[in-house]
Amino acid sequence: MFEEFMGIPAHPLVLHAAVVFVPLLAALTIGYAFVPPVRPHTRWVLGLLALGAPVSALLAKLSGDAFFARLQTANRVSPDYVPKLEAHQQLGNMTLWTTIGLAIVTLALVSFVAPRPRAAAADAAGRLGSNRALTLSLQALSLVAAGVSVYYVIRTGDSGAKAVWTGL
């Protein structure tokens, strides 16, 4: 299912969505966490991106797994090259998990941090959005989760590019 698209391996096509959406999610999450004026303008986009980025990472992983399996069954991978592809595969797994973590933190940030500072103070229902400690915790978590996710996207992409273009 995730192996080919119109005769072309799906992995090189699908992975570009993850390469764009995961860093975009990280950047918008940091913006939402630390720049309150952008919150009202990015809230819904950020929520949708928090759902879409992990899906794109999952599709990249599944298509990569299918591509690797196809190469192995067709004996198109030398035994010396398999560890390099397995290392890339492990980095792809870490990218998926860190993106899921970033998405969870982002959804919590969008849910519990008010889009406007005045809205948090005027929240008559006593929502958690007015809790300063929660806001600071989510800001710190979002910074860490965004950094780790971008790190793994870069490492995964670098290892895949080196595997394809230099054989390293």
mmCIF file with all atom_site columns, C-alpha atoms in Angstrom:
data_model
loop_
_atom_site.group_PDB
_atom_site.id
_atom_site.type_symbol
_atom_site.label_atom_id
_atom_site.label_alt_id
_atom_site.label_comp_id
_atom_site.label_asym_id
_atom_site.label_entity_id
_atom_site.label_seq_id
_atom_site.pdbx_PDB_ins_code
_atom_site.Cartn_x
_atom_site.Cartn_y
_atom_site.Cartn_z
_atom_site.occupancy
_atom_site.B_iso_or_equiv
_atom_site.pdbx_formal_charge
_atom_site.auth_seq_id
_atom_site.auth_comp_id
_atom_site.auth_asym_id
_atom_site.auth_atom_id
_atom_site.pdbx_PDB_model_num
ATOM 1   C CA . MET A 1 1   ? 0.000   0.000  0.000   1.00 0.00 ? 1   MET A CA 1
ATOM 2   C CA . PHE A 1 2   ? 2.808   2.421  0.845   1.00 0.00 ? 2   PHE A CA 1
ATOM 3   C CA . GLU A 1 3   ? 5.306   1.040  -1.613  1.00 0.00 ? 3   GLU A CA 1
ATOM 4   C CA . GLU A 1 4   ? 4.661   2.834  -4.896  1.00 0.00 ? 4   GLU A CA 1
ATOM 5   C CA . PHE A 1 5   ? 2.740   5.712  -6.396  1.00 0.00 ? 5   PHE A CA 1
ATOM 6   C CA . MET A 1 6   ? 2.320   5.580  -10.182 1.00 0.00 ? 6   MET A CA 1
ATOM 7   C CA . GLY A 1 7   ? 5.380   3.339  -10.508 1.00 0.00 ? 7   GLY A CA 1
ATOM 8   C CA . ILE A 1 8   ? 7.621   5.583  -8.382  1.00 0.00 ? 8   ILE A CA 1
ATOM 9   C CA . PRO A 1 9   ? 8.723   4.543  -4.898  1.00 0.00 ? 9   PRO A CA 1
ATOM 10  C CA . ALA A 1 10  ? 6.411   6.378  -2.491  1.00 0.00 ? 10  ALA A CA 1
ATOM 11  C CA . HIS A 1 11  ? 9.036   7.096  0.157   1.00 0.00 ? 11  HIS A CA 1
ATOM 12  C CA . PRO A 1 12  ? 10.898  9.875  -1.715  1.00 0.00 ? 12  PRO A CA 1
ATOM 13  C CA . LEU A 1 13  ? 7.550   11.487 -2.500  1.00 0.00 ? 13  LEU A CA 1
ATOM 14  C CA . VAL A 1 14  ? 5.951   11.197 0.944   1.00 0.00 ? 14  VAL A CA 1
ATOM 15  C CA . LEU A 1 15  ? 8.937   12.107 3.077   1.00 0.00 ? 15  LEU A CA 1
ATOM 16  C CA . HIS A 1 16  ? 8.890   15.699 1.869   1.00 0.00 ? 16  HIS A CA 1
ATOM 17  C CA . ALA A 1 17  ? 5.611   16.289 3.675   1.00 0.00 ? 17  ALA A CA 1
ATOM 18  C CA . ALA A 1 18  ? 7.266   15.322 6.962   1.00 0.00 ? 18  ALA A CA 1
ATOM 19  C CA . VAL A 1 19  ? 10.323  17.427 6.140   1.00 0.00 ? 19  VAL A CA 1
ATOM 20  C CA . VAL A 1 20  ? 8.040   20.456 5.772   1.00 0.00 ? 20  VAL A CA 1
ATOM 21  C CA . PHE A 1 21  ? 5.306   19.819 8.355   1.00 0.00 ? 21  PHE A CA 1
ATOM 22  C CA . VAL A 1 22  ? 7.398   18.746 11.359  1.00 0.00 ? 22  VAL A CA 1
ATOM 23  C CA . PRO A 1 23  ? 9.700   21.820 11.403  1.00 0.00 ? 23  PRO A CA 1
ATOM 24  C CA . LEU A 1 24  ? 6.696   24.035 10.625  1.00 0.00 ? 24  LEU A CA 1
ATOM 25  C CA . LEU A 1 25  ? 4.871   22.523 13.598  1.00 0.00 ? 25  LEU A CA 1
ATOM 26  C CA . ALA A 1 26  ? 7.936   23.140 15.767  1.00 0.00 ? 26  ALA A CA 1
ATOM 27  C CA . ALA A 1 27  ? 8.274   26.773 14.663  1.00 0.00 ? 27  ALA A CA 1
ATOM 28  C CA . LEU A 1 28  ? 4.583   27.574 15.096  1.00 0.00 ? 28  LEU A CA 1
ATOM 29  C CA . THR A 1 29  ? 4.508   25.842 18.476  1.00 0.00 ? 29  THR A CA 1
ATOM 30  C CA . ILE A 1 30  ? 7.390   27.981 19.708  1.00 0.00 ? 30  ILE A CA 1
ATOM 31  C CA . GLY A 1 31  ? 5.682   31.063 18.294  1.00 0.00 ? 31  GLY A CA 1
ATOM 32  C CA . TYR A 1 32  ? 2.410   30.214 19.998  1.00 0.00 ? 32  TYR A CA 1
ATOM 33  C CA . ALA A 1 33  ? 4.142   29.467 23.284  1.00 0.00 ? 33  ALA A CA 1
ATOM 34  C CA . PHE A 1 34  ? 6.324   32.550 23.511  1.00 0.00 ? 34  PHE A CA 1
ATOM 35  C CA . VAL A 1 35  ? 4.698   35.267 21.366  1.00 0.00 ? 35  VAL A CA 1
ATOM 36  C CA . PRO A 1 36  ? 1.184   35.904 22.730  1.00 0.00 ? 36  PRO A CA 1
ATOM 37  C CA . PRO A 1 37  ? 0.097   38.276 19.904  1.00 0.00 ? 37  PRO A CA 1
ATOM 38  C CA . VAL A 1 38  ? 0.323   35.444 17.350  1.00 0.00 ? 38  VAL A CA 1
ATOM 39  C CA . ARG A 1 39  ? -1.868  33.076 19.366  1.00 0.00 ? 39  ARG A CA 1
ATOM 40  C CA . PRO A 1 40  ? -5.280  34.171 18.063  1.00 0.00 ? 40  PRO A CA 1
ATOM 41  C CA . HIS A 1 41  ? -4.044  33.977 14.469  1.00 0.00 ? 41  HIS A CA 1
ATOM 42  C CA . THR A 1 42  ? -2.363  30.594 14.637  1.00 0.00 ? 42  THR A CA 1
ATOM 43  C CA . ARG A 1 43  ? -4.489  28.601 17.052  1.00 0.00 ? 43  ARG A CA 1
ATOM 44  C CA . TRP A 1 44  ? -6.582  26.587 14.570  1.00 0.00 ? 44  TRP A CA 1
ATOM 45  C CA . VAL A 1 45  ? -3.787  26.206 12.055  1.00 0.00 ? 45  VAL A CA 1
ATOM 46  C CA . LEU A 1 46  ? -1.514  24.949 14.809  1.00 0.00 ? 46  LEU A CA 1
ATOM 47  C CA . GLY A 1 47  ? -4.140  22.480 16.009  1.00 0.00 ? 47  GLY A CA 1
ATOM 48  C CA . LEU A 1 48  ? -4.581  21.085 12.508  1.00 0.00 ? 48  LEU A CA 1
ATOM 49  C CA . LEU A 1 49  ? -0.832  20.962 11.958  1.00 0.00 ? 49  LEU A CA 1
ATOM 50  C CA . ALA A 1 50  ? -0.443  19.073 15.243  1.00 0.00 ? 50  ALA A CA 1
ATOM 51  C CA . LEU A 1 51  ? -2.678  16.405 13.733  1.00 0.00 ? 51  LEU A CA 1
ATOM 52  C CA . GLY A 1 52  ? -1.129  16.455 10.250  1.00 0.00 ? 52  GLY A CA 1
ATOM 53  C CA . ALA A 1 53  ? 2.590   16.428 11.078  1.00 0.00 ? 53  ALA A CA 1
ATOM 54  C CA . PRO A 1 54  ? 2.559   13.069 12.920  1.00 0.00 ? 54  PRO A CA 1
ATOM 55  C CA . VAL A 1 55  ? 0.499   11.585 10.087  1.00 0.00 ? 55  VAL A CA 1
ATOM 56  C CA . SER A 1 56  ? 3.080   12.757 7.553   1.00 0.00 ? 56  SER A CA 1
ATOM 57  C CA . ALA A 1 57  ? 5.883   11.300 9.699   1.00 0.00 ? 57  ALA A CA 1
ATOM 58  C CA . LEU A 1 58  ? 3.966   8.017  9.963   1.00 0.00 ? 58  LEU A CA 1
ATOM 59  C CA . LEU A 1 59  ? 3.435   7.851  6.209   1.00 0.00 ? 59  LEU A CA 1
ATOM 60  C CA . ALA A 1 60  ? 7.133   8.546  5.623   1.00 0.00 ? 60  ALA A CA 1
ATOM 61  C CA . LYS A 1 61  ? 8.023   5.743  8.037   1.00 0.00 ? 61  LYS A CA 1
ATOM 62  C CA . LEU A 1 62  ? 5.589   3.238  6.537   1.00 0.00 ? 62  LEU A CA 1
ATOM 63  C CA . SER A 1 63  ? 6.630   4.025  2.979   1.00 0.00 ? 63  SER A CA 1
ATOM 64  C CA . GLY A 1 64  ? 10.299  3.782  3.980   1.00 0.00 ? 64  GLY A CA 1
ATOM 65  C CA . ASP A 1 65  ? 9.726   0.420  5.634   1.00 0.00 ? 65  ASP A CA 1
ATOM 66  C CA . ALA A 1 66  ? 7.956   -0.843 2.514   1.00 0.00 ? 66  ALA A CA 1
ATOM 67  C CA . PHE A 1 67  ? 10.725  0.491  0.264   1.00 0.00 ? 67  PHE A CA 1
ATOM 68  C CA . PHE A 1 68  ? 13.429  -1.158 2.395   1.00 0.00 ? 68  PHE A CA 1
ATOM 69  C CA . ALA A 1 69  ? 11.543  -4.469 2.426   1.00 0.00 ? 69  ALA A CA 1
ATOM 70  C CA . ARG A 1 70  ? 11.155  -4.350 -1.348  1.00 0.00 ? 70  ARG A CA 1
ATOM 71  C CA . LEU A 1 71  ? 14.852  -3.691 -1.821  1.00 0.00 ? 71  LEU A CA 1
ATOM 72  C CA . GLN A 1 72  ? 15.758  -6.577 0.476   1.00 0.00 ? 72  GLN A CA 1
ATOM 73  C CA . THR A 1 73  ? 13.402  -9.104 -1.152  1.00 0.00 ? 73  THR A CA 1
ATOM 74  C CA . ALA A 1 74  ? 14.689  -8.168 -4.594  1.00 0.00 ? 74  ALA A CA 1
ATOM 75  C CA . ASN A 1 75  ? 18.284  -8.571 -3.372  1.00 0.00 ? 75  ASN A CA 1
ATOM 76  C CA . ARG A 1 76  ? 19.061  -5.010 -4.429  1.00 0.00 ? 76  ARG A CA 1
ATOM 77  C CA . VAL A 1 77  ? 20.854  -4.156 -1.172  1.00 0.00 ? 77  VAL A CA 1
ATOM 78  C CA . SER A 1 78  ? 24.329  -5.413 -0.414  1.00 0.00 ? 78  SER A CA 1
ATOM 79  C CA . PRO A 1 79  ? 24.887  -6.854 3.066   1.00 0.00 ? 79  PRO A CA 1
ATOM 80  C CA . ASP A 1 80  ? 27.389  -4.069 3.819   1.00 0.00 ? 80  ASP A CA 1
ATOM 81  C CA . TYR A 1 81  ? 24.752  -1.445 3.057   1.00 0.00 ? 81  TYR A CA 1
ATOM 82  C CA . VAL A 1 82  ? 21.958  -2.887 5.258   1.00 0.00 ? 82  VAL A CA 1
ATOM 83  C CA . PRO A 1 83  ? 23.283  -1.459 8.576   1.00 0.00 ? 83  PRO A CA 1
ATOM 84  C CA . LYS A 1 84  ? 23.287  2.040  7.083   1.00 0.00 ? 84  LYS A CA 1
ATOM 85  C CA . LEU A 1 85  ? 19.679  1.690  6.013   1.00 0.00 ? 85  LEU A CA 1
ATOM 86  C CA . GLU A 1 86  ? 18.723  0.199  9.377   1.00 0.00 ? 86  GLU A CA 1
ATOM 87  C CA . ALA A 1 87  ? 20.337  3.178  11.141  1.00 0.00 ? 87  ALA A CA 1
ATOM 88  C CA . HIS A 1 88  ? 18.282  5.501  8.916   1.00 0.00 ? 88  HIS A CA 1
ATOM 89  C CA . GLN A 1 89  ? 15.197  3.449  9.738   1.00 0.00 ? 89  GLN A CA 1
ATOM 90  C CA . GLN A 1 90  ? 15.837  3.811  13.492  1.00 0.00 ? 90  GLN A CA 1
ATOM 91  C CA . LEU A 1 91  ? 16.238  7.569  13.112  1.00 0.00 ? 91  LEU A CA 1
ATOM 92  C CA . GLY A 1 92  ? 12.932  7.599  11.223  1.00 0.00 ? 92  GLY A CA 1
ATOM 93  C CA . ASN A 1 93  ? 11.286  5.774  14.119  1.00 0.00 ? 93  ASN A CA 1
ATOM 94  C CA . MET A 1 94  ? 12.653  8.367  16.546  1.00 0.00 ? 94  MET A CA 1
ATOM 95  C CA . THR A 1 95  ? 11.385  11.149 14.292  1.00 0.00 ? 95  THR A CA 1
ATOM 96  C CA . LEU A 1 96  ? 7.907   9.650  14.396  1.00 0.00 ? 96  LEU A CA 1
ATOM 97  C CA . TRP A 1 97  ? 7.878   9.327  18.192  1.00 0.00 ? 97  TRP A CA 1
ATOM 98  C CA . THR A 1 98  ? 9.288   12.790 18.816  1.00 0.00 ? 98  THR A CA 1
ATOM 99  C CA . THR A 1 99  ? 6.771   14.275 16.398  1.00 0.00 ? 99  THR A CA 1
ATOM 100 C CA . ILE A 1 100 ? 3.941   12.550 18.258  1.00 0.00 ? 100 ILE A CA 1
ATOM 101 C CA . GLY A 1 101 ? 5.311   13.984 21.508  1.00 0.00 ? 101 GLY A CA 1
ATOM 102 C CA . LEU A 1 102 ? 5.513   17.462 19.982  1.00 0.00 ? 102 LEU A CA 1
ATOM 103 C CA . ALA A 1 103 ? 1.947   17.137 18.724  1.00 0.00 ? 103 ALA A CA 1
ATOM 104 C CA . ILE A 1 104 ? 0.690   16.174 22.192  1.00 0.00 ? 104 ILE A CA 1
ATOM 105 C CA . VAL A 1 105 ? 2.482   19.130 23.786  1.00 0.00 ? 105 VAL A CA 1
ATOM 106 C CA . THR A 1 106 ? 1.161   21.415 21.049  1.00 0.00 ? 106 THR A CA 1
ATOM 107 C CA . LEU A 1 107 ? -2.427  20.272 21.514  1.00 0.00 ? 107 LEU A CA 1
ATOM 108 C CA . ALA A 1 108 ? -2.098  20.797 25.275  1.00 0.00 ? 108 ALA A CA 1
ATOM 109 C CA . LEU A 1 109 ? -0.656  24.253 24.640  1.00 0.00 ? 109 LEU A CA 1
ATOM 110 C CA . VAL A 1 110 ? -3.502  25.188 22.303  1.00 0.00 ? 110 VAL A CA 1
ATOM 111 C CA . SER A 1 111 ? -6.079  23.766 24.710  1.00 0.00 ? 111 SER A CA 1
ATOM 112 C CA . PHE A 1 112 ? -4.837  25.207 27.991  1.00 0.00 ? 112 PHE A CA 1
ATOM 113 C CA . VAL A 1 113 ? -3.055  28.448 27.113  1.00 0.00 ? 113 VAL A CA 1
ATOM 114 C CA . ALA A 1 114 ? -5.502  31.216 26.314  1.00 0.00 ? 114 ALA A CA 1
ATOM 115 C CA . PRO A 1 115 ? -5.107  32.877 22.923  1.00 0.00 ? 115 PRO A CA 1
ATOM 116 C CA . ARG A 1 116 ? -5.177  36.327 24.534  1.00 0.00 ? 116 ARG A CA 1
ATOM 117 C CA . PRO A 1 117 ? -3.636  37.295 27.901  1.00 0.00 ? 117 PRO A CA 1
ATOM 118 C CA . ARG A 1 118 ? -6.796  39.193 28.851  1.00 0.00 ? 118 ARG A CA 1
ATOM 119 C CA . ALA A 1 119 ? -8.895  36.122 28.107  1.00 0.00 ? 119 ALA A CA 1
ATOM 120 C CA . ALA A 1 120 ? -6.904  34.152 30.660  1.00 0.00 ? 120 ALA A CA 1
ATOM 121 C CA . ALA A 1 121 ? -7.494  36.769 33.352  1.00 0.00 ? 121 ALA A CA 1
ATOM 122 C CA . ALA A 1 122 ? -11.155 37.139 32.509  1.00 0.00 ? 122 ALA A CA 1
ATOM 123 C CA . ASP A 1 123 ? -11.875 33.441 32.306  1.00 0.00 ? 123 ASP A CA 1
ATOM 124 C CA . ALA A 1 124 ? -14.852 33.168 34.626  1.00 0.00 ? 124 ALA A CA 1
ATOM 125 C CA . ALA A 1 125 ? -15.065 29.388 34.388  1.00 0.00 ? 125 ALA A CA 1
ATOM 126 C CA . GLY A 1 126 ? -11.673 28.991 36.082  1.00 0.00 ? 126 GLY A CA 1
ATOM 127 C CA . ARG A 1 127 ? -10.147 27.110 33.168  1.00 0.00 ? 127 ARG A CA 1
ATOM 128 C CA . LEU A 1 128 ? -6.629  25.831 33.416  1.00 0.00 ? 128 LEU A CA 1
ATOM 129 C CA . GLY A 1 129 ? -5.591  28.431 30.830  1.00 0.00 ? 129 GLY A CA 1
ATOM 130 C CA . SER A 1 130 ? -5.280  31.021 33.577  1.00 0.00 ? 130 SER A CA 1
ATOM 131 C CA . ASN A 1 131 ? -2.776  28.925 35.525  1.00 0.00 ? 131 ASN A CA 1
ATOM 132 C CA . ARG A 1 132 ? 0.647   30.550 35.130  1.00 0.00 ? 132 ARG A CA 1
ATOM 133 C CA . ALA A 1 133 ? 2.541   27.440 36.273  1.00 0.00 ? 133 ALA A CA 1
ATOM 134 C CA . LEU A 1 134 ? 0.848   25.326 33.619  1.00 0.00 ? 134 LEU A CA 1
ATOM 135 C CA . THR A 1 135 ? 1.640   27.906 30.954  1.00 0.00 ? 135 THR A CA 1
ATOM 136 C CA . LEU A 1 136 ? 5.309   28.013 31.954  1.00 0.00 ? 136 LEU A CA 1
ATOM 137 C CA . SER A 1 137 ? 5.496   24.208 32.006  1.00 0.00 ? 137 SER A CA 1
ATOM 138 C CA . LEU A 1 138 ? 3.944   23.926 28.566  1.00 0.00 ? 138 LEU A CA 1
ATOM 139 C CA . GLN A 1 139 ? 6.282   26.610 27.237  1.00 0.00 ? 139 GLN A CA 1
ATOM 140 C CA . ALA A 1 140 ? 9.307   24.687 28.486  1.00 0.00 ? 140 ALA A CA 1
ATOM 141 C CA . LEU A 1 141 ? 7.972   21.379 27.173  1.00 0.00 ? 141 LEU A CA 1
ATOM 142 C CA . SER A 1 142 ? 7.187   22.900 23.793  1.00 0.00 ? 142 SER A CA 1
ATOM 143 C CA . LEU A 1 143 ? 10.691  24.303 23.488  1.00 0.00 ? 143 LEU A CA 1
ATOM 144 C CA . VAL A 1 144 ? 12.274  20.931 24.303  1.00 0.00 ? 144 VAL A CA 1
ATOM 145 C CA . ALA A 1 145 ? 9.856   18.905 22.149  1.00 0.00 ? 145 ALA A CA 1
ATOM 146 C CA . ALA A 1 146 ? 10.306  21.241 19.175  1.00 0.00 ? 146 ALA A CA 1
ATOM 147 C CA . GLY A 1 147 ? 14.081  21.124 19.434  1.00 0.00 ? 147 GLY A CA 1
ATOM 148 C CA . VAL A 1 148 ? 14.208  17.340 19.707  1.00 0.00 ? 148 VAL A CA 1
ATOM 149 C CA . SER A 1 149 ? 11.782  16.864 16.799  1.00 0.00 ? 149 SER A CA 1
ATOM 150 C CA . VAL A 1 150 ? 13.716  19.165 14.486  1.00 0.00 ? 150 VAL A CA 1
ATOM 151 C CA . TYR A 1 151 ? 16.965  17.490 15.530  1.00 0.00 ? 151 TYR A CA 1
ATOM 152 C CA . TYR A 1 152 ? 15.633  14.068 14.526  1.00 0.00 ? 152 TYR A CA 1
ATOM 153 C CA . VAL A 1 153 ? 14.174  15.341 11.254  1.00 0.00 ? 153 VAL A CA 1
ATOM 154 C CA . ILE A 1 154 ? 17.591  16.746 10.350  1.00 0.00 ? 154 ILE A CA 1
ATOM 155 C CA . ARG A 1 155 ? 19.470  13.604 11.448  1.00 0.00 ? 155 ARG A CA 1
ATOM 156 C CA . THR A 1 156 ? 17.052  11.318 9.602   1.00 0.00 ? 156 THR A CA 1
ATOM 157 C CA . GLY A 1 157 ? 17.170  13.384 6.430   1.00 0.00 ? 157 GLY A CA 1
ATOM 158 C CA . ASP A 1 158 ? 20.941  13.618 6.554   1.00 0.00 ? 158 ASP A CA 1
ATOM 159 C CA . SER A 1 159 ? 21.388  9.878  7.001   1.00 0.00 ? 159 SER A CA 1
ATOM 160 C CA . GLY A 1 160 ? 18.938  9.160  4.176   1.00 0.00 ? 160 GLY A CA 1
ATOM 161 C CA . ALA A 1 161 ? 20.609  11.634 1.827   1.00 0.00 ? 161 ALA A CA 1
ATOM 162 C CA . LYS A 1 162 ? 24.045  10.232 2.601   1.00 0.00 ? 162 LYS A CA 1
ATOM 163 C CA . ALA A 1 163 ? 22.762  6.697  2.060   1.00 0.00 ? 163 ALA A CA 1
ATOM 164 C CA . VAL A 1 164 ? 21.382  7.624  -1.345  1.00 0.00 ? 164 VAL A CA 1
ATOM 165 C CA . TRP A 1 165 ? 24.007  9.988  -2.668  1.00 0.00 ? 165 TRP A CA 1
ATOM 166 C CA . THR A 1 166 ? 27.281  8.909  -1.112  1.00 0.00 ? 166 THR A CA 1
ATOM 167 C CA . GLY A 1 167 ? 26.597  5.410  0.122   1.00 0.00 ? 167 GLY A CA 1
ATOM 168 C CA . LEU A 1 168 ? 27.623  6.369  3.664   1.00 0.00 ? 168 LEU A CA 1
#
